[in-house]
Amino acid sequence: MREAIIERAQSVPAANLKKIWSAEEVLQLFDLPMPELMYQAQTVAREFHPTGTMQLSTLLNIKDGGCPEDCHYCPQAARYHTGVKAKKLLSVEVVREQVAAAKEAGATRFCMGAAWRELKDRDVPAISALIKEVTSQGLESCVTLGMVSETQASALKEAGLEYYNHNIDTSPGYYEKIITTRTQDDRLETLQNVRDAGIKVCSGGIVGMGEQREDRAGMLLTLANLDPQPESVPINRLVPVPGTPLENAEVIDPFELVRTIAVARIMFPHARIRLSAGRTSMSDELQAMCILAGVNSIHYGAKLLMTANPEAEKDRALLQRLGINVEVSTKAEVSCHQ
Ligand code: SF4
């Protein structure tokens, strides 16, 4: 059995992936008895990743609120009354301090998010300066800025960007129930632009938005059949924010969250599976199950864009109790060229 699982996972190369997953196969994984599913996920995790290590990423909102999109889960959409005020892009000086603090706290990747529908050409120089600030302090850089064109993606790569985050959120079929102001194909086009520019792709979705298991499977299927697959796959549990259309969404069964993560672990053997938003409302035991299912990256720090995140000390204590080592950055610090 172990050999068969490994053989299947090894058939998923990091690049030049041929489409190998069908919807039926993904749903069969979801349907496995939990012990079997966890065993398969752990088998893949142990083959492709160091056992018992966790990558810590810090996420900083560099431009709050005022977004024209209508993502039903998002407190930064200008049309929802969530109390989030639109602010200007943070300065290099402010970001410099935040990067230093994140590094001091043990993060190896620094992600910056701006509440934009798309990156505007006029903002590319300012964003490039922020990327250079992150890399100059020796952290991996990641940004999430909405849609980007081919030319913009090349400029970000030129500035030293390593990862671009752009989630597809849910299945193609459920997508229009969650966002109407842009299509999932728009999002996939941005992922392609980023990939073509030589930037690594971070893309996942959100569970607990009223979708069915078929939608969770469909989201993973869409991403898994990208060629190559994303290097990072964040799985978020919806944080229902008052004032958004999903404020009263029913909380997803915790075991279904764990199943989604385990299936993702199996389908994306090379990727980081990141447990992202929603951890504050999870028990230590549920987070531990998510880690056993294959999570090997978490967002770290007191705030996650607009939603709360467990305090850094609490995370460290949990990882220590589980005997999980924090991944240490192997990047050398480089001088800032600004
Ligand atoms: S998720 Fe992003 S694109 Fe959607 S409303 Fe929020 S900030 Fe805008």
PDB file of N, CA, C and O and ligand atoms in Angstrom, residues 67 69 71 73-74 77 115-116 182, ligand 1:
ATOM      1  N   CYS A  67     -11.690  48.276  -1.492  1.00  0.00           N
ATOM      2  CA  CYS A  67     -11.593  47.480  -2.719  1.00  0.00           C
ATOM      3  C   CYS A  67     -12.939  47.466  -3.458  1.00  0.00           C
ATOM      4  O   CYS A  67     -13.994  47.279  -2.846  1.00  0.00           O
ATOM      5  N   GLU A  69     -14.079  45.211  -5.488  1.00  0.00           N
ATOM      6  CA  GLU A  69     -14.599  43.870  -5.768  1.00  0.00           C
ATOM      7  C   GLU A  69     -15.703  43.498  -4.766  1.00  0.00           C
ATOM      8  O   GLU A  69     -15.894  44.163  -3.751  1.00  0.00           O
ATOM      9  N   CYS A  71     -16.112  40.212  -3.282  1.00  0.00           N
ATOM     10  CA  CYS A  71     -15.853  38.907  -2.656  1.00  0.00           C
ATOM     11  C   CYS A  71     -16.679  38.840  -1.354  1.00  0.00           C
ATOM     12  O   CYS A  71     -16.461  39.646  -0.442  1.00  0.00           O
ATOM     13  N   TYR A  73     -16.831  37.240   1.246  1.00  0.00           N
ATOM     14  CA  TYR A  73     -16.229  36.943   2.547  1.00  0.00           C
ATOM     15  C   TYR A  73     -15.371  38.099   3.061  1.00  0.00           C
ATOM     16  O   TYR A  73     -14.870  38.043   4.170  1.00  0.00           O
ATOM     17  N   CYS A  74     -15.191  39.133   2.255  1.00  0.00           N
ATOM     18  CA  CYS A  74     -14.078  40.052   2.521  1.00  0.00           C
ATOM     19  C   CYS A  74     -14.503  41.375   3.174  1.00  0.00           C
ATOM     20  O   CYS A  74     -15.294  42.132   2.611  1.00  0.00           O
ATOM     21  N   ALA A  77     -13.902  44.884   1.112  1.00  0.00           N
ATOM     22  CA  ALA A  77     -14.704  45.339  -0.028  1.00  0.00           C
ATOM     23  C   ALA A  77     -15.432  46.618   0.387  1.00  0.00           C
ATOM     24  O   ALA A  77     -16.117  46.648   1.419  1.00  0.00           O
ATOM     25  N   ALA A 115      -5.423  45.602  -0.768  1.00  0.00           N
ATOM     26  CA  ALA A 115      -6.838  45.429  -1.137  1.00  0.00           C
ATOM     27  C   ALA A 115      -7.109  46.142  -2.455  1.00  0.00           C
ATOM     28  O   ALA A 115      -7.727  47.206  -2.493  1.00  0.00           O
ATOM     29  N   TRP A 116      -6.642  45.544  -3.514  1.00  0.00           N
ATOM     30  CA  TRP A 116      -6.815  46.095  -4.860  1.00  0.00           C
ATOM     31  C   TRP A 116      -7.521  45.071  -5.749  1.00  0.00           C
ATOM     32  O   TRP A 116      -7.305  43.868  -5.600  1.00  0.00           O
ATOM     33  N   ARG A 182     -15.492  39.548 -10.952  1.00  0.00           N
ATOM     34  CA  ARG A 182     -14.480  39.010 -11.870  1.00  0.00           C
ATOM     35  C   ARG A 182     -14.630  37.498 -11.871  1.00  0.00           C
ATOM     36  O   ARG A 182     -15.134  36.921 -10.901  1.00  0.00           O
TER      37      ARG A 182
HETATM   38  S1  SF4 B   1     -10.581  39.523  -1.360  1.00  0.00           S
HETATM   39 FE1  SF4 B   1      -9.207  40.995  -2.354  1.00  0.00          FE
HETATM   40  S2  SF4 B   1     -10.194  41.426  -4.303  1.00  0.00           S
HETATM   41 FE2  SF4 B   1     -11.784  40.506  -3.003  1.00  0.00          FE
HETATM   42  S3  SF4 B   1     -12.798  42.265  -2.018  1.00  0.00           S
HETATM   43 FE3  SF4 B   1     -11.180  41.580  -0.633  1.00  0.00          FE
HETATM   44  S4  SF4 B   1      -9.416  42.870  -1.138  1.00  0.00           S
HETATM   45 FE4  SF4 B   1     -10.852  43.013  -2.845  1.00  0.00          FE
END
